[in-house]
Amino acid sequence: MNTYQDILLGEIEQSVLTISLNRPEFHNALCNNLLKELAQALDAASSNADIKCVVISGSEKVFAAGADIKEMAKLDAIGVLQDTRPQYWDTLRKFKKPIIAAVNGYALGGGCELACHADIIIAGSNAKFGQPEINLGIMPGAGGTQRLIRTVGKSLAMKMVLAGEVIDAETALQSGLIAEITQPEATLERATKLAQQIAGKSAIAIQLAKQALLESFETPLETGLSLERKAFTILAASEDRQEGIQAFMEKRKAVFKDV
Ligand code: HXC
């Protein structure tokens, strides 16, 4: 049963949970409560072994038009300092299972940052990514100056953040921001299929592979390679590795048990 107000939880299907942002009248603007509920839903998903992958989506027309500007307007410097939002973003950042963002329409400001928190972005041809905070006399505050530049490179990130220019799905694909473009009506379905594909693998291998990939943003190559080797070694102790290799030898599909 959905006990949330600003997000909708789908049924868990093939180990995939879909979380839909649900403030259509405000272009899914990320109010405090929406972010809080998203963090709560992810916390619950963390400890639910039936969930191996999460899809976050908006609607067919809009992913999220950023932080709720009307709510933001009420905060002074102390209010921003004491804001609880950074802890909600942290929940997203620390979530160990893969997250796929299904993005149609506007992903602006905090909406673009939310998509950038995902591990994979699948976007509809109508998607528009931007960090327009500069038009409000502010700047990105949930990773928009850090994650975006590491993903799309300096020049494009500077253009988006300093000029507030919005990019289309094609540019997002060329720059590596997104993995695929779909028809808008097929975005959620494609993201879900991909999530189910991932969920069919060993959860231990998925978790360690995600962790190793994300470490590449944090560490020098030598350290990253060493972390990768350690994770690779740990996997040698899993039953799933034995099953995966055995299944290959026997020319059958592996059945992973996440142990
Ligand atoms: C609050 C918003 C909103 C937002 C839209 N709405 N975006 N409310 N916060 N970010 C509301 C509008 O006020 C309006 O409600 C309704 O949603 C529909 O929006 P319109 O503007 O009428 O729609 P449209 O003409 O289609 O324009 C779509 C749009 C525009 C281009 C996306 O809404 C827009 O520019 N939104 C703001 C985008 C933005 O600046 N994002 C960055 C926010 S700052 P009412 O009731 O008024 O009719 C940010 C900082 C992140 O994200 C920091 C993280 C820590």
Tab-separated table of C-alpha atoms and ligand atoms in Angstrom:
chain	number	residue	atom	x	y	z
A	1	MET	CA	0.000	0.000	0.000
A	2	ASN	CA	1.318	3.461	-0.867
A	3	THR	CA	1.612	5.461	2.328
A	4	TYR	CA	3.473	8.298	0.685
A	5	GLN	CA	2.111	11.606	-0.491
A	6	ASP	CA	4.669	12.890	-3.014
A	7	ILE	CA	5.981	9.632	-4.439
A	8	LEU	CA	4.280	6.494	-5.724
A	9	LEU	CA	5.685	3.029	-5.170
A	10	GLY	CA	5.000	0.384	-7.798
A	11	GLU	CA	4.662	-3.320	-7.116
A	12	ILE	CA	8.007	-5.098	-6.840
A	13	GLU	CA	8.308	-6.971	-10.125
A	14	GLN	CA	11.205	-9.314	-10.878
A	15	SER	CA	13.091	-7.756	-7.943
A	16	VAL	CA	12.673	-4.214	-9.263
A	17	LEU	CA	11.004	-1.413	-7.330
A	18	THR	CA	9.755	1.598	-9.261
A	19	ILE	CA	9.504	4.902	-7.425
A	20	SER	CA	7.595	7.621	-9.288
A	21	LEU	CA	7.864	11.272	-8.342
A	22	ASN	CA	4.310	12.440	-7.894
A	23	ARG	CA	3.758	16.205	-7.770
A	24	PRO	CA	2.401	16.635	-11.296
A	25	GLU	CA	0.841	20.026	-10.584
A	26	PHE	CA	4.328	21.422	-9.782
A	27	HIS	CA	6.338	19.596	-12.429
A	28	ASN	CA	7.518	17.222	-9.679
A	29	ALA	CA	9.411	20.040	-7.937
A	30	LEU	CA	11.479	18.403	-5.226
A	31	CYS	CA	9.937	19.708	-2.030
A	32	ASN	CA	11.321	18.686	1.334
A	33	ASN	CA	8.655	16.062	1.845
A	34	LEU	CA	9.231	14.456	-1.558
A	35	LEU	CA	12.961	14.116	-0.859
A	36	LYS	CA	12.248	12.825	2.640
A	37	GLU	CA	9.857	10.202	1.277
A	38	LEU	CA	12.323	9.210	-1.424
A	39	ALA	CA	14.996	8.699	1.253
A	40	GLN	CA	12.559	6.691	3.388
A	41	ALA	CA	11.589	4.495	0.437
A	42	LEU	CA	15.247	3.868	-0.390
A	43	ASP	CA	16.038	3.080	3.242
A	44	ALA	CA	13.269	0.488	3.223
A	45	ALA	CA	14.507	-0.882	-0.128
A	46	SER	CA	18.035	-1.204	1.290
A	47	SER	CA	16.973	-3.805	3.791
A	48	ASN	CA	14.480	-5.599	1.546
A	49	ALA	CA	16.166	-8.574	-0.097
A	50	ASP	CA	13.267	-8.845	-2.569
A	51	ILE	CA	14.481	-5.590	-4.159
A	52	LYS	CA	17.680	-5.764	-6.175
A	53	CYS	CA	17.352	-2.684	-8.346
A	54	VAL	CA	15.375	0.565	-8.219
A	55	VAL	CA	13.939	2.687	-11.013
A	56	ILE	CA	13.179	6.342	-10.302
A	57	SER	CA	10.859	7.994	-12.790
A	58	GLY	CA	8.796	11.095	-13.297
A	59	SER	CA	5.926	11.275	-15.734
A	60	GLU	CA	5.943	11.017	-19.525
A	61	LYS	CA	6.199	14.825	-19.676
A	62	VAL	CA	8.505	15.809	-16.808
A	63	PHE	CA	11.087	14.181	-14.572
A	64	ALA	CA	11.555	17.009	-12.048
A	65	ALA	CA	11.831	20.783	-12.472
A	66	GLY	CA	14.259	21.160	-9.585
A	67	ALA	CA	14.090	22.057	-5.935
A	68	ASP	CA	10.784	23.566	-4.898
A	69	ILE	CA	11.566	27.240	-5.461
A	70	LYS	CA	8.628	28.419	-3.353
A	71	GLU	CA	9.862	26.361	-0.412
A	72	MET	CA	13.443	27.477	-0.992
A	73	ALA	CA	12.365	31.123	-0.944
A	74	LYS	CA	11.408	30.775	2.722
A	75	LEU	CA	14.901	29.782	3.843
A	76	ASP	CA	17.545	32.275	4.969
A	77	ALA	CA	21.223	31.345	5.341
A	78	ILE	CA	20.668	29.692	8.722
A	79	GLY	CA	17.658	27.840	7.322
A	80	VAL	CA	19.773	26.514	4.454
A	81	LEU	CA	22.574	25.615	6.887
A	82	GLN	CA	20.183	23.640	9.060
A	83	ASP	CA	18.294	22.134	6.142
A	84	THR	CA	17.641	18.383	6.392
A	85	ARG	CA	17.831	17.905	2.626
A	86	PRO	CA	21.558	17.079	2.477
A	87	GLN	CA	20.880	14.025	4.603
A	88	TYR	CA	18.206	12.860	2.135
A	89	TRP	CA	20.624	13.296	-0.772
A	90	ASP	CA	23.171	11.305	1.266
A	91	THR	CA	20.751	8.381	1.443
A	92	LEU	CA	20.648	8.376	-2.356
A	93	ARG	CA	24.419	8.667	-2.593
A	94	LYS	CA	25.023	5.786	-0.212
A	95	PHE	CA	22.370	3.452	-1.626
A	96	LYS	CA	24.174	0.224	-2.509
A	97	LYS	CA	21.761	-1.258	-5.031
A	98	PRO	CA	21.690	0.039	-8.605
A	99	ILE	CA	19.383	2.961	-9.394
A	100	ILE	CA	18.162	3.679	-12.905
A	101	ALA	CA	16.579	7.037	-13.681
A	102	ALA	CA	13.859	7.041	-16.357
A	103	VAL	CA	13.844	10.653	-17.541
A	104	ASN	CA	11.255	12.267	-19.775
A	105	GLY	CA	10.909	16.003	-20.245
A	106	TYR	CA	12.502	18.448	-17.848
A	107	ALA	CA	15.264	17.322	-15.488
A	108	LEU	CA	16.313	20.721	-14.203
A	109	GLY	CA	18.340	21.878	-11.215
A	110	GLY	CA	17.801	19.387	-8.404
A	111	GLY	CA	15.966	17.222	-10.968
A	112	CYS	CA	19.117	16.945	-13.069
A	113	GLU	CA	21.106	16.328	-9.887
A	114	LEU	CA	18.669	13.593	-8.893
A	115	ALA	CA	19.123	11.932	-12.286
A	116	CYS	CA	22.905	12.256	-11.867
A	117	HIS	CA	22.671	10.379	-8.550
A	118	ALA	CA	21.330	7.404	-10.505
A	119	ASP	CA	23.797	4.845	-11.811
A	120	ILE	CA	22.240	4.745	-15.271
A	121	ILE	CA	19.988	7.267	-16.995
A	122	ILE	CA	17.565	6.198	-19.724
A	123	ALA	CA	15.983	9.248	-21.337
A	124	GLY	CA	13.086	9.897	-23.648
A	125	SER	CA	13.756	11.872	-26.822
A	126	ASN	CA	11.890	14.768	-25.165
A	127	ALA	CA	14.293	14.925	-22.201
A	128	LYS	CA	15.879	18.250	-21.305
A	129	PHE	CA	18.707	18.403	-18.794
A	130	GLY	CA	19.836	21.634	-17.202
A	131	GLN	CA	21.241	23.420	-14.165
A	132	PRO	CA	19.374	26.733	-14.444
A	133	GLU	CA	20.020	27.800	-10.825
A	134	ILE	CA	22.186	30.653	-12.099
A	135	ASN	CA	18.987	32.321	-13.392
A	136	LEU	CA	17.798	32.451	-9.775
A	137	GLY	CA	21.039	34.008	-8.560
A	138	ILE	CA	22.136	30.752	-6.959
A	139	MET	CA	24.103	27.698	-8.010
A	140	PRO	CA	23.660	23.919	-7.882
A	141	GLY	CA	23.802	22.516	-4.364
A	142	ALA	CA	23.306	18.746	-4.659
A	143	GLY	CA	26.287	17.731	-6.737
A	144	GLY	CA	25.575	19.704	-9.917
A	145	THR	CA	29.048	21.247	-9.996
A	146	GLN	CA	30.760	17.982	-9.071
A	147	ARG	CA	28.999	14.978	-10.610
A	148	LEU	CA	28.020	16.704	-13.836
A	149	ILE	CA	31.566	17.856	-14.660
A	150	ARG	CA	32.939	14.375	-14.005
A	151	THR	CA	30.360	12.957	-16.396
A	152	VAL	CA	29.994	15.420	-19.279
A	153	GLY	CA	33.365	17.185	-19.047
A	154	LYS	CA	34.404	20.738	-18.248
A	155	SER	CA	33.178	22.781	-21.164
A	156	LEU	CA	29.647	21.436	-21.324
A	157	ALA	CA	29.251	21.463	-17.527
A	158	MET	CA	30.458	25.087	-17.424
A	159	LYS	CA	27.999	26.024	-20.171
A	160	MET	CA	25.115	24.386	-18.344
A	161	VAL	CA	25.952	25.765	-14.893
A	162	LEU	CA	27.260	29.245	-15.788
A	163	ALA	CA	24.918	30.062	-18.673
A	164	GLY	CA	22.009	27.983	-17.417
A	165	GLU	CA	21.700	26.419	-20.863
A	166	VAL	CA	19.560	23.353	-21.173
A	167	ILE	CA	20.715	20.386	-23.281
A	168	ASP	CA	18.565	17.939	-25.219
A	169	ALA	CA	18.612	14.143	-25.082
A	170	GLU	CA	20.925	13.835	-28.101
A	171	THR	CA	23.562	16.095	-26.507
A	172	ALA	CA	23.151	14.248	-23.223
A	173	LEU	CA	23.820	10.970	-25.028
A	174	GLN	CA	26.863	12.308	-26.889
A	175	SER	CA	28.333	13.670	-23.661
A	176	GLY	CA	27.879	10.431	-21.718
A	177	LEU	CA	25.282	11.825	-19.331
A	178	ILE	CA	22.739	9.213	-20.380
A	179	ALA	CA	23.022	5.630	-21.584
A	180	GLU	CA	20.166	5.487	-24.088
A	181	ILE	CA	17.410	7.486	-25.773
A	182	THR	CA	13.949	5.978	-26.153
A	183	GLN	CA	10.527	7.128	-27.291
A	184	PRO	CA	9.025	9.010	-24.313
A	185	GLU	CA	6.225	6.479	-23.926
A	186	ALA	CA	8.798	3.653	-23.745
A	187	THR	CA	11.285	5.190	-21.292
A	188	LEU	CA	9.922	3.641	-18.118
A	189	GLU	CA	9.448	0.270	-19.775
A	190	ARG	CA	13.015	0.253	-21.095
A	191	ALA	CA	14.443	1.374	-17.723
A	192	THR	CA	12.440	-1.350	-15.985
A	193	LYS	CA	13.625	-4.021	-18.459
A	194	LEU	CA	17.222	-2.979	-17.890
A	195	ALA	CA	16.689	-2.994	-14.120
A	196	GLN	CA	15.208	-6.494	-14.346
A	197	GLN	CA	18.181	-7.596	-16.412
A	198	ILE	CA	20.517	-6.337	-13.667
A	199	ALA	CA	18.331	-7.865	-10.973
A	200	GLY	CA	18.775	-11.259	-12.633
A	201	LYS	CA	22.494	-11.225	-11.781
A	202	SER	CA	24.150	-11.990	-8.455
A	203	ALA	CA	23.331	-9.264	-5.924
A	204	ILE	CA	26.788	-9.583	-4.365
A	205	ALA	CA	28.565	-9.120	-7.687
A	206	ILE	CA	26.270	-6.184	-8.551
A	207	GLN	CA	26.937	-4.456	-5.243
A	208	LEU	CA	30.697	-4.829	-5.435
A	209	ALA	CA	30.836	-3.857	-9.109
A	210	LYS	CA	28.764	-0.705	-8.473
A	211	GLN	CA	30.965	0.194	-5.528
A	212	ALA	CA	34.166	-0.306	-7.544
A	213	LEU	CA	32.831	1.758	-10.458
A	214	LEU	CA	31.841	4.645	-8.186
A	215	GLU	CA	35.190	4.501	-6.379
A	216	SER	CA	36.791	5.588	-9.651
A	217	PHE	CA	35.378	9.080	-8.993
A	218	GLU	CA	37.016	9.187	-5.574
A	219	THR	CA	40.414	7.535	-5.906
A	220	PRO	CA	43.624	7.636	-7.953
A	221	LEU	CA	43.957	4.771	-10.473
A	222	GLU	CA	46.388	2.738	-8.358
A	223	THR	CA	44.036	2.758	-5.348
A	224	GLY	CA	41.006	2.061	-7.534
A	225	LEU	CA	42.710	-0.917	-9.165
A	226	SER	CA	43.625	-2.276	-5.752
A	227	LEU	CA	40.008	-1.889	-4.549
A	228	GLU	CA	38.804	-3.605	-7.700
A	229	ARG	CA	41.174	-6.529	-7.111
A	230	LYS	CA	39.997	-6.905	-3.513
A	231	ALA	CA	36.349	-6.913	-4.571
A	232	PHE	CA	37.169	-9.406	-7.331
A	233	THR	CA	38.881	-11.626	-4.739
A	234	ILE	CA	35.941	-11.428	-2.318
A	235	LEU	CA	33.634	-12.631	-5.089
A	236	ALA	CA	35.719	-15.805	-5.404
A	237	ALA	CA	34.165	-16.836	-2.081
A	238	SER	CA	30.570	-16.541	-3.290
A	239	GLU	CA	28.359	-19.467	-4.242
A	240	ASP	CA	27.041	-17.335	-7.093
A	241	ARG	CA	30.494	-17.309	-8.711
A	242	GLN	CA	30.584	-21.110	-8.615
A	243	GLU	CA	27.066	-21.247	-10.032
A	244	GLY	CA	27.844	-18.692	-12.754
A	245	ILE	CA	30.931	-20.545	-13.944
A	246	GLN	CA	29.292	-23.960	-13.600
A	247	ALA	CA	26.273	-22.791	-15.604
A	248	PHE	CA	28.573	-21.565	-18.374
A	249	MET	CA	30.303	-24.962	-18.511
A	250	GLU	CA	26.977	-26.772	-18.588
A	251	LYS	CA	25.637	-24.378	-21.233
A	252	ARG	CA	22.647	-23.367	-19.143
A	253	LYS	CA	21.392	-20.133	-17.578
A	254	ALA	CA	22.830	-19.410	-14.153
A	255	VAL	CA	20.462	-19.335	-11.190
A	256	PHE	CA	21.896	-16.917	-8.668
A	257	LYS	CA	20.952	-17.057	-5.009
A	258	ASP	CA	22.719	-13.864	-3.905
A	259	VAL	CA	25.052	-15.746	-1.585
B	1	HXC	C1	8.282	25.150	-7.528
B	1	HXC	C2	7.603	24.886	-9.700
B	1	HXC	C3	8.927	24.597	-10.108
B	1	HXC	C4	9.943	24.591	-9.109
B	1	HXC	C5	7.644	24.521	-11.838
B	1	HXC	N1	6.848	24.827	-10.799
B	1	HXC	N2	8.919	24.363	-11.445
B	1	HXC	N3	7.291	25.156	-8.421
B	1	HXC	N4	9.573	24.880	-7.839
B	1	HXC	N5	11.201	24.290	-9.378
B	1	HXC	C6	5.408	25.058	-10.801
B	1	HXC	C7	5.051	26.397	-11.412
B	1	HXC	O1	5.165	27.430	-10.465
B	1	HXC	C8	3.629	26.155	-11.843
B	1	HXC	O2	2.750	26.205	-10.729
B	1	HXC	C9	3.651	24.699	-12.286
B	1	HXC	O3	4.771	24.110	-11.636
B	1	HXC	C10	3.828	24.568	-13.782
B	1	HXC	O4	4.989	25.290	-14.176
B	1	HXC	P1	5.005	26.337	-15.382
B	1	HXC	O5	6.184	27.204	-15.190
B	1	HXC	O6	3.682	27.001	-15.519
B	1	HXC	O7	5.211	25.350	-16.609
B	1	HXC	P2	5.921	25.614	-17.994
B	1	HXC	O8	5.518	26.938	-18.555
B	1	HXC	O9	5.656	24.389	-18.785
B	1	HXC	O10	7.499	25.698	-17.684
B	1	HXC	C11	8.180	24.561	-17.265
B	1	HXC	C12	9.572	24.964	-16.685
B	1	HXC	C13	9.372	26.068	-15.612
B	1	HXC	C14	10.456	25.486	-17.804
B	1	HXC	C15	10.180	23.695	-16.093
B	1	HXC	O11	8.369	25.618	-14.679
B	1	HXC	C16	10.622	26.396	-14.860
B	1	HXC	O12	11.519	27.063	-15.349
B	1	HXC	N6	10.719	25.909	-13.607
B	1	HXC	C17	11.837	26.221	-12.727
B	1	HXC	C18	13.065	25.456	-13.144
B	1	HXC	C19	14.257	25.786	-12.256
B	1	HXC	O13	14.681	26.945	-12.161
B	1	HXC	N7	14.782	24.782	-11.573
B	1	HXC	C20	15.871	24.952	-10.610
B	1	HXC	C21	15.302	25.183	-9.230
B	1	HXC	S1	16.578	25.539	-8.069
B	1	HXC	P3	1.808	27.476	-10.460
B	1	HXC	O14	0.988	27.085	-9.290
B	1	HXC	O15	2.720	28.619	-10.223
B	1	HXC	O16	1.007	27.618	-11.731
B	1	HXC	C22	17.223	24.066	-7.710
B	1	HXC	C23	18.330	24.102	-6.689
B	1	HXC	C24	18.752	22.704	-6.321
B	1	HXC	O17	16.845	23.060	-8.198
B	1	HXC	C25	19.582	22.766	-5.108
B	1	HXC	C26	19.703	21.396	-4.494
B	1	HXC	C27	20.157	21.452	-3.086
